[in-house]
Amino acid sequence: MSNPDWLERAALRAQSATWTLAHTFERYRQLEARTEAELARELGCTREALHWLCLCRKPEGPDFDTQVIAITERHEVDLRTLVDVIRHVEIVGALTRDTGVAEHPLQMAARDRVPGEKTNS
Amino acid sequence: MRFPSQAEEQALHERVLKKNESLASEDVFRVFMDPIIGVLRSNPGRTKDEAHDAACDVLLEYLEHPERYQAHRSRLSTYLMRAAAMQALDMYRSQVARERREREFGGVIELRATAPNESLEIIVEARHLVGRLEQAMQEKDQAVLGLILQGERSTHALAKAMNLPPQSEKDLRREVKRNRDRLMKILGRFGKEE
């Protein structure tokens, strides 16, 4: 099935909504000086798949793992990279807030684990 | 493309309300974008991009605040469609207002602007004239002329600049007018000589 002609424009427009993955991807691209094509390549998907990803809600909260897995299963993107991108933007965002101090840095670090990955404990 | 059934809409809305399912927002776009765009495009004056933007903005707004939709009042598709129509109208009005502002601004610029070479010539000529005037006029008269050119109309302000002694209001006005006329005559003569 072909992609709709509004997809790219919608992905671009979604960047203004902070709860979207589009916003997260845009921040990541700014921070890491990546083009859209480069980001798609890192995630292991096409640009069209990246545009669909942009319309997703950014995974967060206690269901983070479930949400990330659902996204990667539907769009066949690299799970590790997706988690890294989200975490990177979250951490940089927390560190650069006006207060200069991350709100919950320890909690974020504790969640910084790839879903399904076994821990030593 | 058609809107989904009421049951499908409701199920999707419940997923969105939880805000813990990343793919629900993508599904909202998949399900609602095309039908909303179809309705908006039925207005012949609306472009494709305008319809896309209005539909997209409304879905983003809904996804950010899904609790604003009240299921007992209307179907989700009706709610979104109405919001999209309003959004498109707002965008159209903003565009018309912006075009009007730009047109008015353009008109003012067109009336007032001079060619770059002309404005340079005017500056050079004005400097030359000011120099000549300074030589031809006393310092006191220059100060008064400066005030007049700046639009000063107060009798007392001009009288002060003219160093006129205290006198009755009537005499002061006459004296100020006399001095003002004298300066205008000097200017007129100066203009003719130049």
Short mmCIF file of C-alpha atoms in Angstrom, two decimals:
data_model
loop_
_atom_site.label_atom_id
_atom_site.label_comp_id
_atom_site.label_asym_id
_atom_site.label_seq_id
_atom_site.Cartn_x
_atom_site.Cartn_y
_atom_site.Cartn_z
CA MET A 1 0.00 0.00 0.00
CA SER A 2 1.43 3.37 -0.98
CA ASN A 3 1.96 6.09 1.56
CA PRO A 4 -0.48 9.02 1.66
CA ASP A 5 0.60 12.33 0.17
CA TRP A 6 0.05 14.13 3.49
CA LEU A 7 2.48 11.91 5.42
CA GLU A 8 5.68 13.96 5.07
CA ARG A 9 3.89 17.24 5.77
CA ALA A 10 2.19 15.76 8.84
CA ALA A 11 5.51 14.41 10.14
CA LEU A 12 7.00 17.88 9.75
CA ARG A 13 4.06 19.53 11.48
CA ALA A 14 4.16 17.04 14.34
CA GLN A 15 7.60 18.36 15.31
CA SER A 16 5.91 21.23 17.12
CA ALA A 17 4.13 18.82 19.50
CA THR A 18 6.55 17.90 22.27
CA TRP A 19 4.83 14.57 22.99
CA THR A 20 5.56 13.18 19.51
CA LEU A 21 8.51 11.17 18.30
CA ALA A 22 8.77 13.78 15.53
CA HIS A 23 9.80 16.31 18.16
CA THR A 24 12.30 13.90 19.69
CA PHE A 25 13.80 13.06 16.29
CA GLU A 26 14.08 16.71 15.37
CA ARG A 27 15.88 17.50 18.63
CA TYR A 28 18.20 14.53 18.06
CA ARG A 29 18.96 15.68 14.52
CA GLN A 30 19.79 19.15 15.81
CA LEU A 31 21.98 17.84 18.61
CA GLU A 32 23.83 15.30 16.51
CA ALA A 33 23.76 17.17 13.18
CA ARG A 34 22.06 14.33 11.35
CA THR A 35 20.00 14.57 8.20
CA GLU A 36 16.68 12.83 7.98
CA ALA A 37 18.16 10.20 5.70
CA GLU A 38 21.02 9.57 8.13
CA LEU A 39 18.61 9.11 11.02
CA ALA A 40 16.50 6.70 8.97
CA ARG A 41 19.65 4.76 8.15
CA GLU A 42 20.65 4.59 11.83
CA LEU A 43 17.22 3.30 12.74
CA GLY A 44 17.41 0.83 9.88
CA CYS A 45 14.24 1.99 8.17
CA THR A 46 13.06 3.94 5.14
CA ARG A 47 12.27 7.64 5.21
CA GLU A 48 8.58 6.79 4.85
CA ALA A 49 8.74 4.51 7.88
CA LEU A 50 10.48 7.32 9.74
CA HIS A 51 7.60 9.65 8.86
CA TRP A 52 5.09 7.17 10.30
CA LEU A 53 7.25 6.87 13.42
CA CYS A 54 7.11 10.65 13.75
CA LEU A 55 3.35 10.45 14.30
CA CYS A 56 3.76 8.13 17.29
CA ARG A 57 3.58 9.27 20.87
CA LYS A 58 7.03 9.26 22.47
CA PRO A 59 7.27 6.20 24.71
CA GLU A 60 7.55 7.09 28.38
CA GLY A 61 6.44 6.09 31.84
CA PRO A 62 6.23 2.59 33.29
CA ASP A 63 5.11 1.14 29.93
CA PHE A 64 8.19 2.41 28.13
CA ASP A 65 9.43 -1.07 27.21
CA THR A 66 6.07 -2.25 25.90
CA GLN A 67 5.65 0.89 23.81
CA VAL A 68 9.11 0.69 22.28
CA ILE A 69 8.70 -2.98 21.44
CA ALA A 70 5.31 -2.30 19.82
CA ILE A 71 6.83 0.43 17.66
CA THR A 72 9.81 -1.65 16.58
CA GLU A 73 7.60 -4.63 15.76
CA ARG A 74 5.30 -2.60 13.53
CA HIS A 75 7.96 -0.54 11.78
CA GLU A 76 10.90 -2.93 11.96
CA VAL A 77 13.32 -0.35 13.27
CA ASP A 78 16.40 -1.00 15.34
CA LEU A 79 15.27 -1.17 18.96
CA ARG A 80 18.64 -0.29 20.49
CA THR A 81 18.99 2.82 18.31
CA LEU A 82 15.43 3.97 18.98
CA VAL A 83 15.95 3.70 22.74
CA ASP A 84 19.30 5.46 22.48
CA VAL A 85 17.79 8.34 20.50
CA ILE A 86 14.92 8.82 22.95
CA ARG A 87 17.18 8.62 26.00
CA HIS A 88 19.78 10.92 24.51
CA VAL A 89 17.22 13.65 23.85
CA GLU A 90 15.60 13.18 27.26
CA ILE A 91 18.89 13.45 29.11
CA VAL A 92 20.18 16.42 27.17
CA GLY A 93 16.78 18.09 27.64
CA ALA A 94 16.88 17.47 31.38
CA LEU A 95 20.42 18.79 31.71
CA THR A 96 19.75 21.92 29.71
CA ARG A 97 16.57 22.99 31.47
CA ASP A 98 16.60 26.42 33.10
CA THR A 99 17.42 24.96 36.50
CA GLY A 100 20.50 23.36 35.01
CA VAL A 101 19.76 20.20 36.96
CA ALA A 102 18.00 17.13 35.66
CA GLU A 103 14.63 16.60 37.32
CA HIS A 104 14.98 12.88 37.93
CA PRO A 105 18.42 11.99 36.56
CA LEU A 106 18.79 8.84 38.60
CA GLN A 107 15.42 7.47 37.54
CA MET A 108 16.23 8.15 33.91
CA ALA A 109 19.57 6.42 34.20
CA ALA A 110 17.89 3.45 35.89
CA ARG A 111 15.47 3.11 32.98
CA ASP A 112 18.25 3.37 30.45
CA ARG A 113 18.12 -0.28 29.57
CA VAL A 114 17.10 -1.95 26.37
CA PRO A 115 13.77 -3.74 26.79
CA GLY A 116 14.25 -7.49 27.00
CA GLU A 117 17.91 -7.13 27.91
CA LYS A 118 18.90 -9.32 30.84
CA THR A 119 20.50 -7.72 33.85
CA ASN A 120 23.18 -9.25 36.05
CA SER A 121 21.07 -9.08 39.19
CA MET B 1 -12.09 7.07 2.36
CA ARG B 2 -14.82 6.67 4.97
CA PHE B 3 -14.87 7.33 8.68
CA PRO B 4 -14.68 4.23 10.90
CA SER B 5 -17.71 2.88 12.72
CA GLN B 6 -18.73 4.43 16.02
CA ALA B 7 -17.46 1.38 17.93
CA GLU B 8 -14.07 1.56 16.20
CA GLU B 9 -13.84 5.27 16.92
CA GLN B 10 -14.65 4.71 20.57
CA ALA B 11 -12.09 1.92 20.91
CA LEU B 12 -9.43 4.14 19.35
CA HIS B 13 -10.39 7.05 21.60
CA GLU B 14 -9.98 4.85 24.67
CA ARG B 15 -6.50 3.84 23.53
CA VAL B 16 -5.63 7.50 23.02
CA LEU B 17 -6.98 8.48 26.44
CA LYS B 18 -4.58 6.13 28.20
CA LYS B 19 -1.59 7.95 26.65
CA ASN B 20 0.54 4.88 27.20
CA GLU B 21 0.30 3.41 23.75
CA SER B 22 2.66 5.07 21.30
CA LEU B 23 1.03 3.60 18.21
CA ALA B 24 -2.45 4.91 19.03
CA SER B 25 -1.61 8.38 17.72
CA GLU B 26 -0.27 6.95 14.47
CA ASP B 27 -3.49 4.96 14.12
CA VAL B 28 -5.54 8.12 14.62
CA PHE B 29 -3.72 9.66 11.68
CA ARG B 30 -4.19 6.52 9.59
CA VAL B 31 -7.91 6.40 10.31
CA PHE B 32 -8.97 10.04 10.32
CA MET B 33 -6.67 12.04 8.05
CA ASP B 34 -8.06 10.97 4.69
CA PRO B 35 -11.78 11.29 5.54
CA ILE B 36 -11.25 14.72 7.15
CA ILE B 37 -9.17 15.92 4.20
CA GLY B 38 -11.92 14.62 1.90
CA VAL B 39 -14.53 16.72 3.68
CA LEU B 40 -12.33 19.82 3.75
CA ARG B 41 -11.46 19.43 0.07
CA SER B 42 -15.14 19.46 -0.83
CA ASN B 43 -14.90 23.22 -0.35
CA PRO B 44 -13.70 24.35 -3.80
CA GLY B 45 -11.78 27.37 -2.50
CA ARG B 46 -9.52 25.29 -0.30
CA THR B 47 -6.14 24.04 -1.45
CA LYS B 48 -4.77 20.58 -0.77
CA ASP B 49 -2.05 21.91 1.55
CA GLU B 50 -4.55 23.95 3.56
CA ALA B 51 -6.74 20.88 4.01
CA HIS B 52 -3.73 18.76 5.03
CA ASP B 53 -2.51 21.32 7.56
CA ALA B 54 -5.93 21.90 9.10
CA ALA B 55 -6.60 18.16 9.45
CA CYS B 56 -3.13 17.55 10.87
CA ASP B 57 -3.35 20.40 13.40
CA VAL B 58 -6.73 19.22 14.63
CA LEU B 59 -5.52 15.65 15.14
CA LEU B 60 -2.41 16.84 16.97
CA GLU B 61 -4.57 19.01 19.21
CA TYR B 62 -6.97 16.13 19.89
CA LEU B 63 -4.09 13.76 20.67
CA GLU B 64 -2.60 16.25 23.09
CA HIS B 65 -5.91 16.80 24.91
CA PRO B 66 -8.12 13.77 24.17
CA GLU B 67 -10.07 14.39 27.39
CA ARG B 68 -11.66 17.45 25.78
CA TYR B 69 -13.74 15.23 23.55
CA GLN B 70 -17.00 14.32 25.26
CA ALA B 71 -18.36 11.10 23.85
CA HIS B 72 -21.94 11.74 24.97
CA ARG B 73 -22.20 14.90 22.88
CA SER B 74 -21.18 13.64 19.44
CA ARG B 75 -19.23 11.04 17.55
CA LEU B 76 -15.47 11.45 17.52
CA SER B 77 -15.47 11.84 13.73
CA THR B 78 -18.08 14.63 13.97
CA TYR B 79 -16.06 16.36 16.67
CA LEU B 80 -12.84 16.18 14.65
CA MET B 81 -14.51 17.20 11.40
CA ARG B 82 -16.11 20.25 12.97
CA ALA B 83 -12.82 21.23 14.61
CA ALA B 84 -11.00 20.82 11.28
CA ALA B 85 -13.52 23.00 9.48
CA MET B 86 -13.08 25.72 12.11
CA GLN B 87 -9.31 25.36 11.90
CA ALA B 88 -9.38 25.72 8.12
CA LEU B 89 -11.55 28.82 8.45
CA ASP B 90 -9.18 30.33 11.02
CA MET B 91 -6.21 29.64 8.76
CA TYR B 92 -8.02 31.23 5.82
CA ARG B 93 -8.86 34.34 7.88
CA SER B 94 -5.28 34.65 9.12
CA GLN B 95 -4.02 34.39 5.58
CA VAL B 96 -6.44 37.07 4.32
CA ALA B 97 -5.48 39.38 7.21
CA ARG B 98 -1.78 38.80 6.53
CA GLU B 99 -2.20 39.53 2.83
CA ARG B 100 -4.10 42.72 3.63
CA ARG B 101 -1.41 43.88 6.05
CA GLU B 102 1.31 43.16 3.50
CA ARG B 103 -0.62 44.98 0.78
CA GLU B 104 -1.13 48.03 2.99
CA PHE B 105 2.50 48.02 4.07
CA GLY B 106 3.60 47.61 0.46
CA GLY B 107 1.44 50.60 -0.51
CA VAL B 108 3.03 52.81 2.12
CA ILE B 109 6.52 51.79 1.04
CA GLU B 110 5.66 52.39 -2.59
CA LEU B 111 4.41 55.90 -1.82
CA ARG B 112 7.26 56.95 0.40
CA ALA B 113 10.28 55.21 -0.95
CA THR B 114 12.57 56.97 -3.36
CA ALA B 115 15.12 55.47 -5.68
CA PRO B 116 18.47 54.87 -3.91
CA ASN B 117 20.32 57.35 -6.11
CA GLU B 118 17.58 59.94 -5.59
CA SER B 119 17.74 59.68 -1.82
CA LEU B 120 21.53 60.16 -1.91
CA GLU B 121 21.13 63.29 -4.03
CA ILE B 122 18.51 64.63 -1.63
CA ILE B 123 20.82 64.09 1.36
CA VAL B 124 23.71 65.91 -0.34
CA GLU B 125 21.48 68.78 -1.41
CA ALA B 126 19.88 69.07 2.05
CA ARG B 127 23.30 69.26 3.72
CA HIS B 128 24.37 71.96 1.31
CA LEU B 129 21.22 73.99 2.01
CA VAL B 130 21.53 73.64 5.77
CA GLY B 131 25.09 74.96 5.55
CA ARG B 132 23.93 77.96 3.51
CA LEU B 133 21.04 78.61 5.91
CA GLU B 134 23.34 78.56 8.92
CA GLN B 135 25.42 81.25 7.28
CA ALA B 136 22.40 83.36 6.30
CA MET B 137 20.53 83.17 9.65
CA GLN B 138 21.28 84.20 13.18
CA GLU B 139 21.63 81.43 15.75
CA LYS B 140 18.39 82.47 17.47
CA ASP B 141 16.48 82.28 14.18
CA GLN B 142 17.98 78.86 13.44
CA ALA B 143 16.63 77.52 16.76
CA VAL B 144 13.16 78.92 16.02
CA LEU B 145 13.20 77.52 12.50
CA GLY B 146 14.23 74.13 13.90
CA LEU B 147 11.22 74.15 16.19
CA ILE B 148 8.85 75.19 13.39
CA LEU B 149 10.14 72.45 11.11
CA GLN B 150 9.62 69.90 13.90
CA GLY B 151 5.96 70.96 13.99
CA GLU B 152 6.02 73.08 17.14
CA ARG B 153 2.89 75.24 17.22
CA SER B 154 2.82 76.43 20.82
CA THR B 155 3.01 80.23 21.03
CA HIS B 156 4.84 80.08 24.36
CA ALA B 157 7.45 77.56 23.16
CA LEU B 158 8.17 79.66 20.06
CA ALA B 159 8.19 82.87 22.09
CA LYS B 160 10.75 81.34 24.44
CA ALA B 161 12.98 80.36 21.53
CA MET B 162 12.58 83.86 20.07
CA ASN B 163 13.66 85.39 23.41
CA LEU B 164 10.56 87.58 23.52
CA PRO B 165 10.00 89.60 26.72
CA PRO B 166 6.93 88.87 28.89
CA GLN B 167 3.84 90.58 27.52
CA SER B 168 0.11 90.09 27.18
CA GLU B 169 -1.15 86.96 25.44
CA LYS B 170 -2.47 88.97 22.51
CA ASP B 171 0.80 90.84 21.99
CA LEU B 172 2.78 87.62 22.39
CA ARG B 173 0.77 85.91 19.65
CA ARG B 174 1.18 88.87 17.32
CA GLU B 175 4.90 89.05 17.97
CA VAL B 176 5.37 85.31 17.43
CA LYS B 177 3.40 85.44 14.19
CA ARG B 178 5.44 88.41 12.99
CA ASN B 179 8.71 86.59 13.66
CA ARG B 180 7.38 83.39 12.11
CA ASP B 181 6.33 85.23 8.93
CA ARG B 182 9.75 86.89 8.78
CA LEU B 183 11.48 83.54 8.92
CA MET B 184 9.18 82.11 6.25
CA LYS B 185 10.01 85.06 4.00
CA ILE B 186 13.73 84.45 4.51
CA LEU B 187 13.20 80.83 3.65
CA GLY B 188 11.15 81.73 0.59
CA ARG B 189 13.84 84.13 -0.65
CA PHE B 190 16.50 81.54 0.07
CA GLY B 191 14.58 78.97 -1.97
CA LYS B 192 14.29 81.30 -4.94
CA GLU B 193 18.00 82.14 -4.85
CA GLU B 194 18.89 78.45 -4.81
#
